[in-house]
């Protein structure tokens, strides 16, 4: 009988398990229980990045990372999207837990108001603040006009919650006042969006200056929700302005549709920024639809755009050849940003989670319209994306910004707040779908 040497055994194991980390992953608890555990880890870690030690209350740091990359700052975009997830937590929480979440939303409200009035280089389009609330004054891509739109959208949601709790006076005084527009946080942002949306802006990746579909989508959403709030609070002139501008923005969406390739493109009318984004294919268009709900998620145009991105990243990142049906998704194919030397971009957790969320939302629509087979397929696709997230999640459940395109280990900023916020959203959509 041939003897099997230990070294042979190890070689065989190595063959089946390309990395030790992966072997560990294969022995991890099943998907459902992972989702449960990961949701609570993500929640805890996301909340830890709101008003952390050393920051003014209400500051939402992008990550605790101080260098490579330095992310211990309050980005208007990351903060608004994160606090939008905090509102989801608030809505799902039992009464006893709601008070603490409401305090966090109030802190964010005051901090945001401080951002609006702090001296800065670009005013309301200022993208990034120090954690004491003063504006960051170093070289940066400015303005970033998605910021006031998503901040308004989140705060409008908060205002609606407060109104349902009969807090009319507070809302009028602190959030939206038609009489003293420049003193109220939501109206300040909405007026800015209504009057400045046509101006060139940096994109959400802080690299390209021009017109971006993501920005148009969230600007549209902010003005639509803003018009509803304005009417409710007896500010009809503003409501009409917001509605009119929203309509004009909406008519711009089609400019980003590439009918030959059957995909939305990210940007048009570029006037500056990096010059290597030849394909104009970019996951930010999917994020834009997710954050604005401007079209049904089962709409062919969203689905074909998502498909093209998915197949692009499947072949681009070697790690995607590995074992799972759904690929890890990056920002755009030409991306170089890796949080350090910037030699090659990687898949991102938050984007992969957003692709899951988009698939679940499409599934929900398809179930409603009785297209059960398609719906099931979409729901499975959502799970495939979350299994991809699971595969690359660190053993303690923490999520960085990116995972390595070759090996799959976590990369760039650790504990990225936005990664948690986007994953929690996807898991919550999945829970609603299963109900
Ligand atoms: C930092 C930005 O946040 C990131 O999006 C960008 O890719 C890099 N700078 C490189 O420009
Ligand atoms: C770089 C990303 O490109 C940008 O969208 C984000 O706001 C910052 N990192 C902070 O997370």
Coordinates of N, CA and C and ligand atoms in Angstrom, one line a residue, residues 71 75 140 205-207 331 337 342, ligand 1:
X71 N -8.9 58.9 6.4 CA -10.4 59.0 6.3 C -11.1 59.5 7.5
X75 N -17.3 63.3 5.5 CA -17.6 63.6 4.1 C -19.2 63.7 4.1
X140 N -8.6 69.5 -3.1 CA -9.6 68.5 -3.2 C -10.5 68.7 -4.4
X205 N -16.9 59.9 -7.0 CA -15.5 59.4 -6.7 C -14.5 60.5 -6.7
X206 N -14.9 61.7 -6.7 CA -14.1 62.9 -6.5 C -12.9 63.0 -7.5
X207 N -13.3 62.7 -8.8 CA -12.2 62.6 -9.8 C -12.6 63.3 -11.1
X331 N -15.6 50.3 -8.8 CA -16.2 51.6 -9.1 C -16.4 51.7 -10.7
X337 N -7.5 53.6 -8.1 CA -7.4 53.9 -6.6 C -7.5 52.7 -5.8
X342 N -2.0 53.3 -5.5 CA -2.9 53.6 -6.7 C -2.3 53.0 -8.0
Ligands
LIG1 C1 -9.2 60.3 -3.0 C2 -10.6 60.1 -3.5 O1 -11.4 60.0 -2.3 C3 -10.7 58.9 -4.3 O2 -12.1 58.7 -4.7 C4 -9.8 59.1 -5.5 O3 -9.9 58.0 -6.4 C5 -8.4 59.3 -5.1 N1 -8.4 60.4 -4.2 C6 -7.5 59.5 -6.3 O4 -7.8 60.7 -7.0

